[in-house]
XYZ file of C-alpha atoms in Angstrom:
728
model
C -0.481 98.884 -209.362
C 0.485 101.303 -212.324
C -0.398 105.039 -212.875
C -1.036 106.846 -215.694
C 0.845 110.822 -216.049
C -0.604 113.767 -218.425
C -1.159 112.448 -221.979
C 1.788 113.765 -224.686
C 2.745 113.014 -227.543
C 4.530 110.048 -229.310
C 7.683 112.502 -230.003
C 7.759 113.849 -226.957
C 6.876 111.231 -224.885
C 10.340 109.692 -226.523
C 12.518 112.598 -225.621
C 11.467 112.831 -222.408
C 11.917 109.484 -221.259
C 15.336 109.391 -222.922
C 16.951 113.028 -221.582
C 16.563 110.953 -218.155
C 17.391 112.293 -214.253
C 17.003 115.000 -212.726
C 19.968 115.596 -209.831
C 22.653 117.349 -210.706
C 25.836 115.149 -210.251
C 27.081 114.415 -206.959
C 28.423 110.987 -205.429
C 26.357 109.224 -202.691
C 27.144 109.735 -199.303
C 27.817 107.045 -197.107
C 26.909 107.799 -193.281
C 29.915 106.271 -191.450
C 29.317 104.276 -188.160
C 30.099 106.099 -185.289
C 26.943 106.522 -183.211
C 28.319 109.020 -181.085
C 30.349 112.203 -181.030
C 34.149 112.168 -180.935
C 35.968 115.272 -178.408
C 39.365 116.229 -180.494
C 40.253 115.209 -183.909
C 38.870 111.895 -185.896
C 40.518 110.726 -188.321
C 40.109 108.555 -191.954
C 42.218 107.627 -194.449
C 42.322 110.903 -196.252
C 41.535 113.182 -193.553
C 41.629 114.504 -190.511
C 39.010 116.935 -189.032
C 37.972 118.873 -185.129
C 35.544 120.839 -183.702
C 37.299 123.428 -181.955
C 36.049 127.198 -181.002
C 37.401 130.876 -180.997
C 37.380 131.077 -177.510
C 37.061 128.855 -174.048
C 34.142 129.840 -173.365
C 30.279 130.847 -174.460
C 28.859 134.200 -172.961
C 25.751 133.772 -172.740
C 23.337 135.735 -174.940
C 26.336 136.503 -177.850
C 27.411 134.603 -180.944
C 30.117 131.816 -180.338
C 32.336 130.989 -183.538
C 33.001 127.703 -183.822
C 35.127 125.684 -186.996
C 35.216 122.159 -188.378
C 38.648 121.921 -188.793
C 40.118 119.681 -191.847
C 43.715 118.144 -192.860
C 43.493 117.102 -195.676
C 46.446 113.973 -196.528
C 48.141 115.240 -199.774
C 46.280 114.644 -203.456
C 43.148 114.661 -201.886
C 41.030 117.456 -201.230
C 37.717 118.171 -199.853
C 34.571 120.922 -201.672
C 33.321 124.908 -201.506
C 29.643 125.075 -201.540
C 29.335 124.919 -205.455
C 31.883 121.661 -205.981
C 32.259 122.783 -209.756
C 32.055 120.203 -212.705
C 32.472 117.364 -210.159
C 31.564 115.894 -206.397
C 30.446 117.265 -203.397
C 30.205 120.627 -201.020
C 30.786 119.871 -197.073
C 27.519 119.567 -195.301
C 26.811 120.145 -191.063
C 24.667 118.718 -189.420
C 24.940 119.897 -185.912
C 23.868 118.354 -182.234
C 23.282 122.145 -179.969
C 21.024 122.575 -176.433
C 17.780 123.751 -176.502
C 18.274 127.373 -177.696
C 21.205 127.353 -179.065
C 21.684 127.510 -182.567
C 23.671 126.661 -185.686
C 24.151 129.642 -188.587
C 25.737 128.886 -192.446
C 28.884 127.860 -193.023
C 30.994 131.104 -193.092
C 33.293 130.036 -196.576
C 36.438 130.427 -197.162
C 38.155 131.648 -200.842
C 38.352 128.011 -202.488
C 40.949 127.123 -205.154
C 40.628 126.122 -208.061
C 41.772 122.638 -209.267
C 41.706 122.362 -212.397
C 41.797 117.914 -213.604
C 40.828 116.082 -217.409
C 39.336 119.584 -218.966
C 37.333 119.500 -215.536
C 37.525 122.973 -212.907
C 36.889 121.847 -209.503
C 36.047 124.829 -206.652
C 37.932 123.112 -203.137
C 39.867 122.729 -199.881
C 43.585 121.626 -199.485
C 46.523 120.679 -196.938
C 44.234 122.671 -193.929
C 41.217 124.729 -193.774
C 38.598 126.167 -191.102
C 34.692 126.187 -191.505
C 34.027 128.951 -189.229
C 30.164 128.842 -187.759
C 28.427 131.630 -186.155
C 26.836 129.475 -183.203
C 24.506 131.884 -181.339
C 24.173 131.567 -177.480
C 20.738 132.186 -175.711
C 20.561 134.698 -172.986
C 19.028 132.902 -170.677
C 22.339 129.996 -170.546
C 23.286 129.296 -167.278
C 27.184 130.433 -166.788
C 29.248 127.457 -165.397
C 27.303 124.567 -166.733
C 29.317 122.497 -169.244
C 27.905 121.863 -173.172
C 29.079 118.400 -174.549
C 28.692 120.257 -178.399
C 28.760 117.959 -181.581
C 27.756 118.376 -185.701
C 27.514 115.336 -187.678
C 30.647 116.245 -190.841
C 29.691 114.714 -194.246
C 32.830 115.316 -196.311
C 33.787 114.107 -199.847
C 37.288 113.373 -200.339
C 38.468 112.789 -203.594
C 42.205 112.651 -205.386
C 43.146 112.487 -209.846
C 41.453 108.940 -209.354
C 38.761 108.032 -206.745
C 36.318 110.270 -204.451
C 35.135 108.750 -201.074
C 32.360 109.919 -198.503
C 33.510 110.398 -194.656
C 31.099 110.718 -192.305
C 32.340 111.682 -188.778
C 30.983 113.317 -185.618
C 32.851 115.796 -183.775
C 32.223 116.819 -180.070
C 33.440 119.478 -177.993
C 33.068 120.349 -174.516
C 33.078 123.492 -173.830
C 31.512 126.007 -170.324
C 29.602 128.726 -170.304
C 31.431 132.447 -168.900
C 29.966 134.981 -167.331
C 27.579 137.964 -169.124
C 30.255 140.660 -168.073
C 33.843 138.451 -168.774
C 35.402 138.413 -171.703
C 35.894 135.238 -173.117
C 40.147 133.614 -173.821
C 40.976 132.743 -177.360
C 41.953 129.152 -178.214
C 44.957 128.551 -179.996
C 42.200 128.098 -183.106
C 41.751 131.403 -182.749
C 44.788 133.607 -185.035
C 43.921 131.067 -187.632
C 39.871 131.082 -187.625
C 39.942 135.007 -187.674
C 42.186 135.043 -190.911
C 39.108 133.458 -192.605
C 36.484 135.506 -191.045
C 38.500 138.509 -192.264
C 39.539 136.688 -195.866
C 36.318 135.044 -196.680
C 34.035 136.425 -199.489
C 32.099 139.500 -197.791
C 28.918 142.232 -199.473
C 30.964 145.493 -199.721
C 28.567 147.416 -202.106
C 29.011 146.365 -205.725
C 26.131 146.906 -208.450
C 26.525 143.791 -210.758
C 24.472 143.301 -213.963
C 24.351 139.651 -216.518
C 23.439 139.588 -220.146
C 23.572 137.123 -222.937
C 26.392 138.237 -225.093
C 25.265 138.208 -229.274
C 27.623 134.939 -229.763
C 25.081 133.579 -226.750
C 27.490 133.718 -223.986
C 27.695 136.011 -221.048
C 28.621 139.177 -219.902
C 28.807 139.491 -216.820
C 29.235 143.813 -214.986
C 30.356 144.812 -211.397
C 31.008 148.735 -210.700
C 31.876 149.686 -207.465
C 34.219 151.512 -205.365
C 35.798 147.566 -204.299
C 36.558 147.122 -208.568
C 38.225 150.581 -209.484
C 41.059 151.983 -208.648
C 44.541 153.236 -211.597
C 45.356 149.666 -212.588
C 42.691 147.973 -213.161
C 41.091 145.197 -209.916
C 43.799 143.120 -211.222
C 43.187 139.533 -211.659
C 40.307 138.573 -211.503
C 37.824 135.391 -210.871
C 33.935 134.108 -210.728
C 33.249 132.023 -208.229
C 29.551 131.084 -209.114
C 27.305 129.896 -205.874
C 25.442 127.696 -208.069
C 26.932 124.931 -210.862
C 25.227 124.653 -214.520
C 25.414 128.406 -215.057
C 28.806 129.451 -215.940
C 31.090 126.349 -217.726
C 33.748 126.493 -215.052
C 36.600 125.216 -217.071
C 36.081 127.934 -219.213
C 38.735 130.431 -219.594
C 37.455 133.853 -218.101
C 38.155 137.117 -219.900
C 37.224 140.586 -220.147
C 37.894 144.283 -220.017
C 37.700 147.578 -217.543
C 36.992 150.606 -217.629
C 36.496 154.048 -214.896
C 33.641 152.472 -213.581
C 33.731 148.720 -213.143
C 34.173 145.240 -214.908
C 33.555 142.839 -217.692
C 34.042 139.830 -217.884
C 33.029 136.768 -220.255
C 32.133 133.679 -219.421
C 31.222 130.617 -220.930
C 27.130 129.528 -220.312
C 26.838 126.516 -218.425
C 23.775 124.144 -219.161
C 21.546 125.361 -217.050
C 21.402 128.625 -219.293
C 21.684 126.813 -222.182
C 18.758 124.395 -221.739
C 16.209 127.252 -220.650
C 18.375 130.840 -220.300
C 18.499 132.912 -217.326
C 16.021 133.072 -215.439
C 17.527 134.814 -212.583
C 20.118 136.984 -210.957
C 22.804 135.375 -210.440
C 25.118 135.022 -206.949
C 28.461 133.996 -206.096
C 32.174 135.738 -205.227
C 34.471 138.018 -207.608
C 37.521 137.833 -206.748
C 40.181 141.026 -207.597
C 43.682 142.622 -206.528
C 41.289 144.435 -203.589
C 39.895 141.097 -202.700
C 37.399 138.791 -202.814
C 33.385 140.014 -202.905
C 29.887 138.753 -202.719
C 27.792 140.007 -205.297
C 24.237 138.930 -206.766
C 23.758 139.804 -210.558
C 20.792 141.005 -212.312
C 19.794 140.155 -215.817
C 19.568 143.173 -217.875
C 21.613 146.288 -220.418
C 24.537 146.484 -218.504
C 26.512 150.187 -217.766
C 28.597 152.164 -219.027
C 32.088 152.648 -217.539
C 33.540 148.572 -217.574
C 35.260 148.685 -220.533
C 38.059 150.913 -222.179
C 40.670 151.209 -219.486
C 42.939 147.253 -221.017
C 42.501 144.254 -220.440
C 41.630 141.987 -217.211
C 44.207 139.841 -216.149
C 43.785 136.155 -215.555
C 46.331 134.216 -213.132
C 47.387 130.686 -214.406
C 44.699 128.641 -211.894
C 42.156 129.920 -214.223
C 42.930 128.184 -217.555
C 41.739 124.651 -217.859
C 43.394 121.999 -217.234
C 45.526 120.968 -220.508
C 45.464 117.824 -222.320
C 46.391 114.319 -221.313
C 47.712 112.231 -225.219
C 48.172 109.367 -222.346
C 44.901 109.517 -220.222
C 42.834 109.374 -223.901
C 45.456 107.114 -225.500
C 45.295 104.582 -222.738
C 41.731 105.144 -222.539
C 41.559 104.633 -226.560
C 42.853 101.186 -226.440
C 41.008 99.733 -223.252
C 37.674 101.226 -225.625
C 39.174 99.003 -228.639
C 39.824 95.972 -226.673
C 36.991 96.288 -224.700
C 34.733 96.178 -228.069
C 36.295 93.570 -229.444
C 35.256 91.742 -226.640
C 31.793 93.112 -227.411
C 31.837 90.681 -229.629
C 31.825 87.502 -227.789
C 28.890 88.936 -225.228
C 25.834 87.335 -225.854
C 23.863 89.746 -226.282
C 25.406 90.617 -229.571
C 25.220 87.128 -230.551
C 21.847 87.590 -232.950
C 24.206 90.166 -234.590
C 26.903 88.116 -235.070
C 24.526 85.344 -236.761
C 23.070 88.266 -239.482
C 26.836 89.803 -239.991
C 28.236 85.689 -240.361
C 25.037 85.640 -243.048
C 25.474 88.702 -244.944
C 29.864 87.510 -245.057
C 28.448 84.038 -246.741
C 26.095 86.004 -249.510
C 28.533 87.947 -250.741
C 32.292 86.112 -249.769
C 32.701 84.934 -253.747
C 32.280 88.707 -254.097
C 35.393 90.497 -252.494
C 33.883 93.946 -253.989
C 30.627 93.945 -252.654
C 32.347 91.704 -249.084
C 34.349 95.343 -248.499
C 31.726 97.458 -249.717
C 29.543 95.905 -246.302
C 32.394 95.787 -244.310
C 32.529 99.379 -245.171
C 28.948 100.358 -243.994
C 29.129 97.833 -241.504
C 31.846 100.162 -239.811
C 30.164 103.623 -241.095
C 27.123 102.325 -239.312
C 28.445 101.069 -235.554
C 29.975 104.471 -235.532
C 27.721 106.768 -236.338
C 25.737 105.197 -234.116
C 27.984 104.768 -231.148
C 28.885 108.999 -232.121
C 25.211 109.578 -231.931
C 23.989 108.101 -228.989
C 27.487 109.208 -227.197
C 27.233 112.995 -227.843
C 23.301 112.699 -226.190
C 24.933 111.432 -223.576
C 27.292 113.894 -223.009
C 25.400 117.000 -223.885
C 22.600 116.326 -221.642
C 25.351 115.161 -218.997
C 27.193 118.661 -219.008
C 23.226 119.790 -218.974
C 23.472 118.540 -215.225
C 21.437 115.224 -216.197
C 22.456 111.763 -214.539
C 22.678 109.525 -217.362
C 25.195 106.676 -217.658
C 26.051 103.826 -219.985
C 22.999 102.054 -221.742
C 20.565 104.691 -220.076
C 18.452 104.309 -223.433
C 16.999 100.945 -222.217
C 15.596 102.369 -218.944
C 12.588 103.572 -220.696
C 9.767 100.891 -221.122
C 9.542 103.097 -224.235
C 12.248 102.204 -225.990
C 12.819 99.015 -224.997
C 9.683 98.209 -226.792
C 10.469 99.996 -229.606
C 14.119 97.815 -229.727
C 11.111 94.857 -228.988
C 9.672 96.123 -232.170
C 12.545 96.837 -234.196
C 14.354 93.074 -234.075
C 10.427 91.452 -234.447
C 11.071 93.759 -237.456
C 14.108 91.720 -238.349
C 12.952 88.373 -237.309
C 10.323 88.766 -240.189
C 12.587 89.886 -243.220
C 14.601 87.012 -241.922
C 11.947 84.557 -242.563
C 10.402 86.271 -245.300
C 7.469 88.168 -244.602
C 8.542 90.867 -246.582
C 11.142 91.759 -248.246
C 13.603 95.248 -247.596
C 14.651 96.732 -251.020
C 12.440 94.474 -253.343
C 11.336 97.070 -255.649
C 14.225 98.920 -256.035
C 16.556 95.279 -257.090
C 13.879 94.844 -259.772
C 14.525 98.133 -261.779
C 17.129 96.398 -262.739
C 20.015 99.346 -262.583
C 23.017 97.777 -261.626
C 24.016 100.285 -259.171
C 20.675 99.874 -257.597
C 20.507 96.855 -257.269
C 23.384 97.295 -254.689
C 21.795 99.949 -252.604
C 20.044 97.656 -250.294
C 22.520 95.824 -249.890
C 25.130 98.513 -248.435
C 22.124 100.033 -247.057
C 21.479 96.775 -245.401
C 24.940 96.755 -244.102
C 24.870 100.064 -242.336
C 21.475 99.425 -240.411
C 23.054 95.869 -238.883
C 25.541 98.334 -237.459
C 23.130 100.445 -236.136
C 21.561 97.927 -234.936
C 24.557 95.496 -233.543
C 24.907 98.825 -231.426
C 21.274 99.222 -230.108
C 21.738 95.758 -229.632
C 25.244 95.717 -227.778
C 23.680 98.419 -225.280
C 22.520 96.003 -222.196
C 26.515 95.073 -222.156
C 29.308 96.236 -220.574
C 32.320 94.409 -221.345
C 35.634 94.209 -219.562
C 38.124 96.710 -219.825
C 35.158 98.572 -221.763
C 33.988 99.940 -217.716
C 37.236 101.869 -217.398
C 37.207 103.193 -220.484
C 34.078 104.351 -220.576
C 33.899 105.641 -217.245
C 37.436 108.097 -218.295
C 35.343 109.212 -221.204
C 32.662 110.971 -218.916
C 35.008 113.102 -217.194
C 37.500 114.174 -220.753
C 36.605 116.898 -223.255
C 34.372 116.616 -225.321
C 36.642 115.958 -228.112
C 38.505 113.123 -226.089
C 35.397 111.051 -224.991
C 33.830 111.224 -228.428
C 37.140 109.160 -229.608
C 37.057 106.944 -227.026
C 33.686 106.269 -228.099
C 34.326 105.678 -231.926
C 37.765 103.501 -230.676
C 34.711 101.443 -228.761
C 32.917 100.860 -232.307
C 36.320 100.319 -234.120
C 36.469 97.977 -232.139
C 33.002 96.592 -232.503
C 33.271 96.265 -235.870
C 36.759 95.372 -236.256
C 35.865 91.538 -237.159
C 33.796 92.049 -239.150
C 35.674 94.874 -241.100
C 38.529 92.556 -241.211
C 36.783 89.046 -242.656
C 35.480 91.448 -245.385
C 38.646 92.483 -246.572
C 40.335 89.543 -246.428
C 40.380 87.222 -249.782
C 42.226 84.468 -247.686
C 38.953 84.402 -244.956
C 36.002 84.743 -247.744
C 37.442 82.364 -249.409
C 37.138 79.483 -246.865
C 33.431 80.447 -247.227
C 30.385 78.204 -248.811
C 29.053 79.239 -251.883
C 25.828 80.542 -251.816
C 23.225 77.827 -252.368
C 19.916 77.081 -250.971
C 21.120 76.573 -248.076
C 21.347 80.475 -246.893
C 17.380 80.348 -247.422
C 17.536 78.158 -244.157
C 20.146 80.001 -243.001
C 18.045 82.473 -243.197
C 14.975 81.736 -241.720
C 17.441 79.946 -238.522
C 18.455 83.805 -238.057
C 15.672 84.524 -237.269
C 14.214 83.085 -234.336
C 17.517 83.838 -232.223
C 15.255 87.760 -233.295
C 12.515 86.624 -232.105
C 14.110 85.738 -229.453
C 15.947 88.866 -228.714
C 12.227 90.650 -229.201
C 10.227 88.575 -226.175
C 13.458 88.985 -223.941
C 13.329 93.203 -223.995
C 9.407 92.280 -224.057
C 9.558 91.078 -220.410
C 12.555 94.315 -219.652
C 9.767 96.681 -220.528
C 7.095 94.677 -218.521
C 9.325 94.658 -215.837
C 10.039 97.844 -215.274
C 6.987 99.433 -215.655
C 4.151 96.539 -215.281
C 1.670 93.353 -217.155
C -0.177 96.628 -218.419
C 2.888 97.235 -221.083
C 3.861 94.043 -221.767
C -0.099 93.704 -222.872
C 0.258 97.359 -225.004
C 3.492 95.078 -226.737
C 2.239 92.585 -227.668
C -0.714 94.574 -229.136
C 1.671 96.833 -231.006
C 4.002 93.504 -231.772
C 0.683 91.663 -233.047
C 0.325 94.956 -235.786
C 3.917 95.026 -236.208
C 3.636 91.632 -237.836
C 0.325 91.822 -239.868
C 1.863 95.578 -241.053
C 4.843 93.954 -242.669
C 2.791 90.745 -243.768
C -0.359 93.175 -245.735
C 3.474 94.888 -246.938
C 4.416 91.205 -247.986
C 1.219 90.975 -249.549
C 1.844 93.899 -251.855
C 4.864 94.057 -252.949
C 3.328 90.063 -254.587
C 1.238 92.103 -255.660
C -1.987 92.379 -254.090
C -4.833 95.078 -254.276
C -5.050 98.873 -252.038
C -7.106 97.294 -249.846
C -3.397 96.058 -247.915
C -2.502 99.620 -247.393
C -5.536 100.399 -245.513
C -5.689 97.913 -243.400
C -1.491 98.205 -242.507
C -2.145 102.255 -241.897
C -4.967 101.658 -238.750
C -2.147 98.635 -237.621
C -0.157 101.067 -238.050
C -1.917 104.049 -236.154
C -3.293 100.631 -233.393
C 0.962 100.269 -232.846
C 1.731 104.586 -232.672
C -1.318 104.239 -230.255
C -0.041 101.361 -228.147
C 3.468 103.036 -227.665
C 1.206 106.411 -226.621
C -0.310 104.438 -224.009
C 3.080 103.022 -222.813
C 4.756 106.110 -222.261
C 2.059 107.273 -220.276
C 2.409 104.939 -217.350
C 4.885 105.419 -215.081
C 7.707 102.637 -214.148
C 7.974 100.147 -210.985
C 10.096 100.897 -208.755
C 12.112 97.734 -207.001
C 10.793 96.538 -204.623
C 12.620 93.720 -202.210
C 10.596 91.221 -203.291
C 11.582 91.485 -206.390
C 15.516 91.890 -205.726
C 15.304 88.970 -203.541
C 13.615 86.608 -205.662
C 15.774 87.714 -209.401
C 19.223 88.659 -208.709
C 20.738 85.277 -206.650
C 19.933 84.875 -202.924
C 18.179 86.185 -200.462
C 19.130 89.947 -201.156
C 17.965 93.727 -199.232
C 17.962 96.512 -201.840
C 20.957 98.570 -202.064
C 20.879 101.878 -200.270
C 23.820 103.870 -198.983
C 22.533 103.631 -195.127
C 21.884 99.881 -195.516
C 25.743 99.256 -196.181
C 26.243 101.169 -193.158
C 24.496 99.849 -191.186
C 25.128 96.347 -192.063
C 28.969 97.073 -191.663
C 28.417 98.830 -188.609
C 26.979 95.618 -187.192
C 31.068 94.369 -188.130
C 29.203 92.122 -191.541
C 29.946 91.756 -195.082
C 28.719 93.486 -197.556
C 28.085 92.297 -201.609
C 26.304 94.879 -203.198
C 25.173 94.083 -206.942
C 24.193 97.178 -209.211
C 22.574 95.249 -211.883
C 19.430 95.580 -214.408
C 17.299 93.597 -216.105
C 18.415 94.952 -219.469
C 22.034 93.070 -218.296
C 22.508 90.883 -220.096
C 26.276 90.603 -218.417
C 24.839 90.691 -215.374
C 21.832 88.480 -215.575
C 24.675 85.759 -216.704
C 26.508 86.604 -213.310
C 23.290 86.577 -211.127
C 23.078 82.821 -212.443
C 26.040 81.090 -212.959
C 27.687 82.761 -210.190
C 25.848 84.571 -207.777
C 22.856 82.406 -207.289
C 25.390 79.076 -206.866
C 25.750 76.946 -203.437
C 28.779 77.853 -202.970
C 28.168 81.509 -202.318
C 25.357 81.225 -200.645
C 27.070 79.452 -197.959
C 30.028 82.000 -198.157
C 27.679 84.567 -197.264
C 25.661 82.539 -194.679
C 29.254 81.495 -193.208
C 30.841 85.343 -192.732
C 27.119 86.301 -191.489
C 27.328 88.815 -194.974
C 24.304 90.904 -195.853
C 24.093 90.775 -200.188
C 22.159 94.483 -201.893
C 21.053 94.744 -204.476
C 20.960 97.897 -206.642
C 18.240 97.715 -209.523
C 19.165 100.043 -212.217
C 16.297 98.423 -214.731
C 14.562 101.955 -213.614
C 16.239 105.072 -213.969
C 17.907 105.900 -210.393
C 20.330 108.951 -209.935
C 20.887 107.621 -206.853
C 22.592 104.588 -208.529
C 23.873 106.433 -211.291
C 25.733 108.892 -209.029
C 27.283 105.406 -207.469
C 28.564 104.287 -210.495
C 30.658 107.163 -211.696
C 32.424 107.753 -208.008
C 34.091 103.933 -209.007
C 34.512 105.556 -212.190
C 31.675 103.505 -213.889
C 29.154 104.848 -216.423
C 27.044 101.285 -215.904
C 25.994 97.885 -214.976
C 27.564 95.310 -213.535
C 29.306 96.785 -210.737
C 30.186 94.853 -208.041
C 31.149 96.073 -204.869
C 32.216 94.016 -201.654
C 32.630 95.866 -197.838
C 34.404 94.304 -195.346
C 33.684 95.649 -192.002
C 35.471 98.309 -190.876
C 36.476 99.564 -194.505
C 35.788 102.658 -196.269
C 36.581 101.213 -199.421
C 35.264 98.290 -201.271
C 37.150 95.963 -203.523
C 35.204 96.072 -206.870
C 35.328 93.007 -208.213
C 35.335 92.165 -211.718
C 32.878 92.486 -214.472
C 33.136 88.468 -215.393
C 32.471 86.916 -212.173
C 32.229 82.998 -210.911
C 31.076 80.769 -208.157
C 34.832 80.644 -206.582
C 36.024 83.965 -206.821
C 32.371 85.493 -205.608
C 33.164 82.883 -202.398
C 36.619 83.722 -201.801
C 36.523 86.740 -201.607
C 33.660 86.716 -199.049
C 35.195 84.831 -196.967
C 38.506 86.695 -196.822
C 35.842 90.064 -196.411
C 34.422 87.871 -193.299
C 38.065 86.972 -192.030
């Protein structure tokens, strides 16, 4: 049963749903298969970890220093407590005897890891994460204890991230209270981390917004003073979204301290400074923990000189090869997008427009350019909105706007309006054409071509063509300018066939001359638009229940009435048409407002099983891990009801007898991740595999951490063979 939320205005409701997502960008943790702790080193393909002690025994009533030692493979890294622009911090879940308590991780100073315009904070090679353990005074000397910790590492390279979970164990005796325990071979390394880790130093810090919208951090105290200045300076915030991690950090220093200029992050740009800002500041004297209170900046922090920064502080350089590759993939993906079924109604409209202008080359070229402009402008706006939301910490991907029932219904009403126009219920631009001025008479044609381009992008959003997924996934980690270029190339690919035909006299000459057949063709083309409107209404109902479907049908009926009244008015109807039209318009707005107040329906196992292929369970990271622990292959289908490509794959391939037989033969588990309604966990899982939208098909073989990614267009034989290979 659906629930009503607090009423909001229509505009606020639409905007609120469009900026969906509350969780910060992070990978989804996938638990490992190990059920018992491993005493000694434990390994995956990317990392070897071990639970070690600074001393050979524990002393009752004292503090024992344990550490998780990471030996990370070359070209891979793990993360600090604030991972930066992407990634996830290492987490530790302790299993200790009763009365023993684990403290917080003593985080070593991280490395700066620039990557494709991002800045991450983490570790490579060998690193120790020390943790103080409180030993109760009642601990019995001579007792041998089993200590364990479950460590979850997000291990990343330049191409991918993999969550590795290892359960680490350590057997340690309890020594006598009056004896000094012996040190282990790890003692020197752990002690070095403890001595060099950031520590409080009595510094006073203030932070304030500058006139240009940036942030200024001021730090005063003995630890940042000296005759030659503080040396190279860098600020690591404890919380993501406070500063732009990739932006350079510059400033000045004076007799009492330093002033550092920082670019604000998404959280500050959205809501300003709401409280103290904690972090670590590094200088030539060491690394120090600070808490900067919002407020006026002190004197004595400028005038001595410009702060020096080292090379690692600079953001990653521009990579033209990565941009060229992503742009070419986007162009090819946009071309293929023209062949996807969700774009068919728009292709039909474009064909009708070309036929109408086939023997007027100047009008054909104008329509081609206007259609291209509509496509590119819409792609640019959609990409800018998505990238802006992601920069503000939202978890959104390609097609995010279709995860809102309000937006889906609005798009259904738009396609219904287009269909009614094609059916001749009303006419766009009729009054302008009646003016007789040549320039004005052409305006509806160009304007119509432009908005046809807008509609093409809106309807193409449910589809993800081959090559397009990799391009969009790469674009989301690029600098803004590069990402927008990739999206524009995608739009160019979508519009290119229409533009080429519009500018090709030989192809235009082959099209039939205008005549009565065009009116019949327009009427026929209305029906794909009606079908699209019905499909979108069904998607909205799947997202938020039957009440939304009923409200959508009411809104559609009122819209049809409004447009019919408009047609009557164009034919010379009286004022009564305006009154009825206004009342009907109010009914449409009211229906959409009510839709905005209805909570989306959470996908259930029943719906997943019925609609996405064979008997299925709901995807979770835990479900994947549980199936692998039983030695079973796992096929995961990330899908959405508004994704036409997904539905075709499910009907043609995943529901086939070949796939069902392969699943039964290998005792495989089939899981469905339903992204019809926004789900930040699925969004992060898509991002972890370099995707910005659905479909995504993952096949896990027993004992393998990394899944095989299947193609976006499936055949029964391809899926069945892959399942049997994983099972063998």
